[in-house]
JSON list of C-alpha atoms in Angstrom, two decimals:
[
{"chain": "A", "resi": 276, "resn": "MET", "atom": "CA", "xyz": [84.25, 51.27, 106.30]},
{"chain": "A", "resi": 277, "resn": "LEU", "atom": "CA", "xyz": [87.08, 53.76, 105.73]},
{"chain": "A", "resi": 278, "resn": "SER", "atom": "CA", "xyz": [89.64, 51.13, 106.66]},
{"chain": "A", "resi": 279, "resn": "ASP", "atom": "CA", "xyz": [87.94, 48.75, 104.18]},
{"chain": "A", "resi": 280, "resn": "LEU", "atom": "CA", "xyz": [88.36, 51.32, 101.42]},
{"chain": "A", "resi": 281, "resn": "GLY", "atom": "CA", "xyz": [91.97, 51.91, 102.45]},
{"chain": "A", "resi": 282, "resn": "SER", "atom": "CA", "xyz": [92.74, 48.20, 102.41]},
{"chain": "A", "resi": 283, "resn": "PHE", "atom": "CA", "xyz": [90.95, 47.84, 99.07]},
{"chain": "A", "resi": 284, "resn": "LEU", "atom": "CA", "xyz": [92.93, 50.66, 97.42]},
{"chain": "A", "resi": 285, "resn": "GLY", "atom": "CA", "xyz": [96.12, 50.08, 99.38]},
{"chain": "A", "resi": 286, "resn": "PRO", "atom": "CA", "xyz": [98.85, 52.62, 98.61]},
{"chain": "A", "resi": 287, "resn": "TRP", "atom": "CA", "xyz": [96.74, 53.99, 95.74]},
{"chain": "A", "resi": 288, "resn": "ALA", "atom": "CA", "xyz": [94.51, 55.72, 98.29]},
{"chain": "A", "resi": 289, "resn": "TRP", "atom": "CA", "xyz": [97.50, 57.89, 99.26]},
{"chain": "A", "resi": 290, "resn": "PHE", "atom": "CA", "xyz": [98.40, 58.54, 95.61]},
{"chain": "A", "resi": 291, "resn": "ILE", "atom": "CA", "xyz": [94.82, 59.61, 94.94]},
{"chain": "A", "resi": 292, "resn": "LEU", "atom": "CA", "xyz": [94.74, 61.82, 98.06]},
{"chain": "A", "resi": 293, "resn": "GLY", "atom": "CA", "xyz": [98.07, 63.36, 97.04]},
{"chain": "A", "resi": 294, "resn": "GLY", "atom": "CA", "xyz": [96.76, 64.09, 93.54]},
{"chain": "A", "resi": 295, "resn": "VAL", "atom": "CA", "xyz": [93.57, 65.64, 94.91]},
{"chain": "A", "resi": 296, "resn": "LEU", "atom": "CA", "xyz": [95.57, 67.86, 97.29]},
{"chain": "A", "resi": 297, "resn": "LEU", "atom": "CA", "xyz": [97.90, 68.98, 94.50]},
{"chain": "A", "resi": 298, "resn": "VAL", "atom": "CA", "xyz": [94.94, 69.85, 92.25]},
{"chain": "A", "resi": 299, "resn": "ALA", "atom": "CA", "xyz": [93.31, 71.68, 95.16]},
{"chain": "A", "resi": 300, "resn": "GLU", "atom": "CA", "xyz": [96.54, 73.69, 95.55]},
{"chain": "A", "resi": 301, "resn": "ILE", "atom": "CA", "xyz": [96.19, 74.82, 91.94]},
{"chain": "A", "resi": 302, "resn": "ALA", "atom": "CA", "xyz": [92.54, 75.80, 92.52]},
{"chain": "A", "resi": 303, "resn": "ALA", "atom": "CA", "xyz": [93.24, 77.61, 95.81]},
{"chain": "A", "resi": 304, "resn": "PRO", "atom": "CA", "xyz": [96.92, 78.58, 95.85]},
{"chain": "A", "resi": 305, "resn": "GLY", "atom": "CA", "xyz": [98.53, 79.22, 99.16]},
{"chain": "A", "resi": 306, "resn": "ALA", "atom": "CA", "xyz": [101.45, 76.77, 99.13]},
{"chain": "A", "resi": 307, "resn": "PHE", "atom": "CA", "xyz": [100.04, 74.74, 101.99]},
{"chain": "A", "resi": 308, "resn": "LEU", "atom": "CA", "xyz": [98.17, 71.92, 100.28]},
{"chain": "A", "resi": 309, "resn": "LEU", "atom": "CA", "xyz": [101.24, 71.39, 98.11]},
{"chain": "A", "resi": 310, "resn": "TRP", "atom": "CA", "xyz": [103.23, 70.09, 101.06]},
{"chain": "A", "resi": 311, "resn": "LEU", "atom": "CA", "xyz": [100.39, 67.89, 102.32]},
{"chain": "A", "resi": 312, "resn": "GLY", "atom": "CA", "xyz": [99.96, 66.50, 98.80]},
{"chain": "A", "resi": 313, "resn": "LEU", "atom": "CA", "xyz": [103.65, 65.68, 98.60]},
{"chain": "A", "resi": 314, "resn": "ALA", "atom": "CA", "xyz": [103.46, 64.03, 102.03]},
{"chain": "A", "resi": 315, "resn": "ALA", "atom": "CA", "xyz": [100.51, 61.91, 100.84]},
{"chain": "A", "resi": 316, "resn": "LEU", "atom": "CA", "xyz": [102.44, 60.85, 97.72]},
{"chain": "A", "resi": 317, "resn": "ALA", "atom": "CA", "xyz": [105.46, 59.96, 99.86]},
{"chain": "A", "resi": 318, "resn": "THR", "atom": "CA", "xyz": [103.21, 57.96, 102.20]},
{"chain": "A", "resi": 319, "resn": "GLY", "atom": "CA", "xyz": [101.81, 56.07, 99.22]},
{"chain": "A", "resi": 320, "resn": "ALA", "atom": "CA", "xyz": [105.32, 55.31, 97.96]},
{"chain": "A", "resi": 321, "resn": "LEU", "atom": "CA", "xyz": [106.41, 54.18, 101.42]},
{"chain": "A", "resi": 322, "resn": "SER", "atom": "CA", "xyz": [103.34, 51.99, 101.78]},
{"chain": "A", "resi": 323, "resn": "TYR", "atom": "CA", "xyz": [103.90, 50.52, 98.31]},
{"chain": "A", "resi": 324, "resn": "VAL", "atom": "CA", "xyz": [107.53, 49.62, 99.09]},
{"chain": "A", "resi": 325, "resn": "VAL", "atom": "CA", "xyz": [107.21, 48.51, 102.72]},
{"chain": "A", "resi": 326, "resn": "GLY", "atom": "CA", "xyz": [103.57, 47.37, 102.98]},
{"chain": "A", "resi": 327, "resn": "LEU", "atom": "CA", "xyz": [102.43, 49.24, 106.11]},
{"chain": "A", "resi": 328, "resn": "SER", "atom": "CA", "xyz": [99.22, 48.74, 108.07]},
{"chain": "A", "resi": 329, "resn": "TRP", "atom": "CA", "xyz": [96.68, 51.54, 107.74]},
{"chain": "A", "resi": 330, "resn": "GLN", "atom": "CA", "xyz": [97.51, 52.76, 111.27]},
{"chain": "A", "resi": 331, "resn": "SER", "atom": "CA", "xyz": [101.19, 52.99, 110.37]},
{"chain": "A", "resi": 332, "resn": "GLU", "atom": "CA", "xyz": [100.29, 54.75, 107.14]},
{"chain": "A", "resi": 333, "resn": "VAL", "atom": "CA", "xyz": [98.34, 57.42, 109.03]},
{"chain": "A", "resi": 334, "resn": "LEU", "atom": "CA", "xyz": [101.24, 57.94, 111.45]},
{"chain": "A", "resi": 335, "resn": "ALA", "atom": "CA", "xyz": [103.71, 58.08, 108.55]},
{"chain": "A", "resi": 336, "resn": "PHE", "atom": "CA", "xyz": [101.52, 60.63, 106.77]},
{"chain": "A", "resi": 337, "resn": "ALA", "atom": "CA", "xyz": [101.30, 62.79, 109.91]},
{"chain": "A", "resi": 338, "resn": "ALA", "atom": "CA", "xyz": [105.07, 62.73, 110.37]},
{"chain": "A", "resi": 339, "resn": "LEU", "atom": "CA", "xyz": [105.78, 63.35, 106.68]},
{"chain": "A", "resi": 340, "resn": "ALA", "atom": "CA", "xyz": [103.22, 66.19, 106.59]},
{"chain": "A", "resi": 341, "resn": "VAL", "atom": "CA", "xyz": [104.90, 67.95, 109.51]},
{"chain": "A", "resi": 342, "resn": "ILE", "atom": "CA", "xyz": [108.32, 67.51, 107.91]},
{"chain": "A", "resi": 343, "resn": "ALA", "atom": "CA", "xyz": [107.07, 68.66, 104.49]},
{"chain": "A", "resi": 344, "resn": "VAL", "atom": "CA", "xyz": [105.40, 71.78, 105.93]},
{"chain": "A", "resi": 345, "resn": "LEU", "atom": "CA", "xyz": [108.52, 72.69, 107.90]},
{"chain": "A", "resi": 346, "resn": "VAL", "atom": "CA", "xyz": [110.75, 72.21, 104.85]},
{"chain": "A", "resi": 347, "resn": "GLY", "atom": "CA", "xyz": [108.26, 74.19, 102.74]},
{"chain": "A", "resi": 348, "resn": "ARG", "atom": "CA", "xyz": [108.28, 77.09, 105.17]},
{"chain": "A", "resi": 349, "resn": "ARG", "atom": "CA", "xyz": [112.06, 77.08, 105.15]},
{"chain": "A", "resi": 350, "resn": "ILE", "atom": "CA", "xyz": [112.45, 77.20, 101.36]},
{"chain": "A", "resi": 351, "resn": "SER", "atom": "CA", "xyz": [109.51, 79.52, 100.61]},
{"chain": "A", "resi": 352, "resn": "PRO", "atom": "CA", "xyz": [110.19, 83.27, 100.67]},
{"chain": "A", "resi": 353, "resn": "ALA", "atom": "CA", "xyz": [108.91, 84.99, 103.77]},
{"chain": "A", "resi": 354, "resn": "PRO", "atom": "CA", "xyz": [106.11, 87.51, 103.22]},
{"chain": "A", "resi": 355, "resn": "GLY", "atom": "CA", "xyz": [107.36, 91.06, 103.29]},
{"chain": "A", "resi": 356, "resn": "ARG", "atom": "CA", "xyz": [110.96, 90.10, 102.53]},
{"chain": "A", "resi": 357, "resn": "ALA", "atom": "CA", "xyz": [112.67, 92.69, 100.36]},
{"chain": "A", "resi": 358, "resn": "SER", "atom": "CA", "xyz": [112.99, 91.65, 96.74]},
{"chain": "A", "resi": 359, "resn": "ASP", "atom": "CA", "xyz": [116.11, 92.04, 94.66]},
{"chain": "A", "resi": 360, "resn": "ARG", "atom": "CA", "xyz": [113.81, 93.56, 91.98]},
{"chain": "A", "resi": 361, "resn": "PRO", "atom": "CA", "xyz": [111.38, 95.76, 93.94]},
{"chain": "A", "resi": 362, "resn": "PHE", "atom": "CA", "xyz": [109.83, 97.44, 90.87]},
{"chain": "A", "resi": 363, "resn": "LEU", "atom": "CA", "xyz": [109.21, 94.27, 88.87]},
{"chain": "A", "resi": 364, "resn": "ASN", "atom": "CA", "xyz": [105.43, 94.72, 88.72]},
{"chain": "A", "resi": 365, "resn": "ARG", "atom": "CA", "xyz": [105.49, 98.47, 89.39]},
{"chain": "A", "resi": 366, "resn": "ARG", "atom": "CA", "xyz": [107.72, 99.62, 86.59]},
{"chain": "A", "resi": 367, "resn": "ALA", "atom": "CA", "xyz": [106.51, 103.24, 86.57]},
{"chain": "A", "resi": 368, "resn": "GLU", "atom": "CA", "xyz": [107.51, 103.72, 90.22]},
{"chain": "A", "resi": 369, "resn": "GLY", "atom": "CA", "xyz": [111.08, 102.83, 89.30]},
{"chain": "A", "resi": 370, "resn": "PHE", "atom": "CA", "xyz": [111.30, 106.01, 87.20]},
{"chain": "A", "resi": 371, "resn": "VAL", "atom": "CA", "xyz": [110.58, 108.39, 90.08]},
{"chain": "A", "resi": 372, "resn": "GLY", "atom": "CA", "xyz": [113.58, 110.69, 90.58]},
{"chain": "A", "resi": 373, "resn": "ARG", "atom": "CA", "xyz": [115.06, 110.00, 87.14]},
{"chain": "A", "resi": 374, "resn": "VAL", "atom": "CA", "xyz": [115.58, 112.64, 84.46]},
{"chain": "A", "resi": 375, "resn": "PHE", "atom": "CA", "xyz": [114.58, 112.17, 80.81]},
{"chain": "A", "resi": 376, "resn": "THR", "atom": "CA", "xyz": [114.68, 114.32, 77.68]},
{"chain": "A", "resi": 377, "resn": "LEU", "atom": "CA", "xyz": [111.42, 115.10, 75.89]},
{"chain": "A", "resi": 378, "resn": "ASP", "atom": "CA", "xyz": [111.19, 113.86, 72.31]},
{"chain": "A", "resi": 379, "resn": "GLU", "atom": "CA", "xyz": [107.93, 115.77, 71.82]},
{"chain": "A", "resi": 380, "resn": "PRO", "atom": "CA", "xyz": [106.55, 118.85, 73.60]},
{"chain": "A", "resi": 381, "resn": "ILE", "atom": "CA", "xyz": [104.14, 118.75, 76.52]},
{"chain": "A", "resi": 382, "resn": "ILE", "atom": "CA", "xyz": [100.98, 120.52, 75.35]},
{"chain": "A", "resi": 383, "resn": "ASP", "atom": "CA", "xyz": [98.04, 121.34, 77.63]},
{"chain": "A", "resi": 384, "resn": "GLY", "atom": "CA", "xyz": [99.75, 119.44, 80.44]},
{"chain": "A", "resi": 385, "resn": "MET", "atom": "CA", "xyz": [99.92, 116.13, 78.53]},
{"chain": "A", "resi": 386, "resn": "GLY", "atom": "CA", "xyz": [102.72, 114.56, 76.53]},
{"chain": "A", "resi": 387, "resn": "ARG", "atom": "CA", "xyz": [104.78, 111.48, 75.92]},
{"chain": "A", "resi": 388, "resn": "VAL", "atom": "CA", "xyz": [108.36, 110.51, 76.59]},
{"chain": "A", "resi": 389, "resn": "ARG", "atom": "CA", "xyz": [110.37, 107.58, 75.27]},
{"chain": "A", "resi": 390, "resn": "ILE", "atom": "CA", "xyz": [112.10, 105.57, 77.99]},
{"chain": "A", "resi": 391, "resn": "ASP", "atom": "CA", "xyz": [114.23, 102.73, 76.69]},
{"chain": "A", "resi": 392, "resn": "ASP", "atom": "CA", "xyz": [111.93, 100.81, 74.33]},
{"chain": "A", "resi": 393, "resn": "SER", "atom": "CA", "xyz": [108.63, 102.15, 75.67]},
{"chain": "A", "resi": 394, "resn": "VAL", "atom": "CA", "xyz": [106.63, 105.35, 75.27]},
{"chain": "A", "resi": 395, "resn": "TRP", "atom": "CA", "xyz": [105.10, 106.67, 78.50]},
{"chain": "A", "resi": 396, "resn": "ARG", "atom": "CA", "xyz": [102.31, 109.20, 78.96]},
{"chain": "A", "resi": 397, "resn": "ILE", "atom": "CA", "xyz": [103.37, 112.15, 81.07]},
{"chain": "A", "resi": 398, "resn": "GLU", "atom": "CA", "xyz": [101.65, 115.03, 82.83]},
{"chain": "A", "resi": 399, "resn": "GLY", "atom": "CA", "xyz": [103.40, 118.26, 83.65]},
{"chain": "A", "resi": 400, "resn": "PRO", "atom": "CA", "xyz": [103.89, 121.89, 82.67]},
{"chain": "A", "resi": 401, "resn": "ASP", "atom": "CA", "xyz": [103.92, 122.79, 78.99]},
{"chain": "A", "resi": 402, "resn": "LEU", "atom": "CA", "xyz": [107.49, 122.38, 77.74]},
{"chain": "A", "resi": 403, "resn": "ALA", "atom": "CA", "xyz": [109.22, 122.27, 74.37]},
{"chain": "A", "resi": 404, "resn": "ALA", "atom": "CA", "xyz": [110.79, 119.15, 72.92]},
{"chain": "A", "resi": 405, "resn": "GLY", "atom": "CA", "xyz": [114.42, 118.66, 73.94]},
{"chain": "A", "resi": 406, "resn": "ARG", "atom": "CA", "xyz": [113.85, 119.86, 77.52]},
{"chain": "A", "resi": 407, "resn": "ASP", "atom": "CA", "xyz": [114.82, 117.68, 80.46]},
{"chain": "A", "resi": 408, "resn": "VAL", "atom": "CA", "xyz": [112.10, 116.56, 82.85]},
{"chain": "A", "resi": 409, "resn": "LYS", "atom": "CA", "xyz": [112.29, 114.81, 86.18]},
{"chain": "A", "resi": 410, "resn": "VAL", "atom": "CA", "xyz": [109.70, 112.21, 87.17]},
{"chain": "A", "resi": 411, "resn": "VAL", "atom": "CA", "xyz": [108.28, 113.24, 90.55]},
{"chain": "A", "resi": 412, "resn": "ALA", "atom": "CA", "xyz": [105.34, 110.83, 90.93]},
{"chain": "A", "resi": 413, "resn": "THR", "atom": "CA", "xyz": [103.23, 108.23, 89.16]},
{"chain": "A", "resi": 414, "resn": "ASP", "atom": "CA", "xyz": [99.51, 107.77, 88.68]},
{"chain": "A", "resi": 415, "resn": "GLY", "atom": "CA", "xyz": [99.02, 104.27, 87.30]},
{"chain": "A", "resi": 416, "resn": "ALA", "atom": "CA", "xyz": [100.88, 104.25, 83.99]},
{"chain": "A", "resi": 417, "resn": "THR", "atom": "CA", "xyz": [101.12, 108.05, 83.81]},
{"chain": "A", "resi": 418, "resn": "LEU", "atom": "CA", "xyz": [104.33, 109.73, 84.93]},
{"chain": "A", "resi": 419, "resn": "LYS", "atom": "CA", "xyz": [104.04, 113.14, 86.58]},
{"chain": "A", "resi": 420, "resn": "VAL", "atom": "CA", "xyz": [107.00, 115.32, 85.65]},
{"chain": "A", "resi": 421, "resn": "GLU", "atom": "CA", "xyz": [108.47, 118.73, 86.34]},
{"chain": "A", "resi": 422, "resn": "ALA", "atom": "CA", "xyz": [110.98, 120.77, 84.38]},
{"chain": "A", "resi": 423, "resn": "VAL", "atom": "CA", "xyz": [114.66, 120.44, 85.22]},
{"chain": "A", "resi": 424, "resn": "GLU", "atom": "CA", "xyz": [116.29, 123.85, 85.33]},
{"chain": "A", "resi": 425, "resn": "GLY", "atom": "CA", "xyz": [119.72, 124.26, 83.95]}
]
């Protein structure tokens, strides 16, 4: 029955399977179904051009799937690989160790400091405006600071 459906749809069965796999990749990302979907689309194109039997189509899909997965693993970044922008999604952590000048005083342990085009909430000892502070830690979007002597 499955071979009847495959012969009825011909190469379109592979195009449909490829589309379903690509949509499934969007629903459950993991960059694995992407390569199988591309292999199914390539099998459909090959079957459309050459006119393969269903057995040859299955073998072509298996071979193309292995090749696509190997190529995908080669071009995808490895998990844990160091990024050239390590603080991209952790911007506050990039400020640790840097020194900034207070625009407003720290009162009751809370204050704000302007860094570039943003204003950050800070926690630290009470200090007057104009004093330098060093970021020593972060707590979410709050920077923990200490006074810089000198």
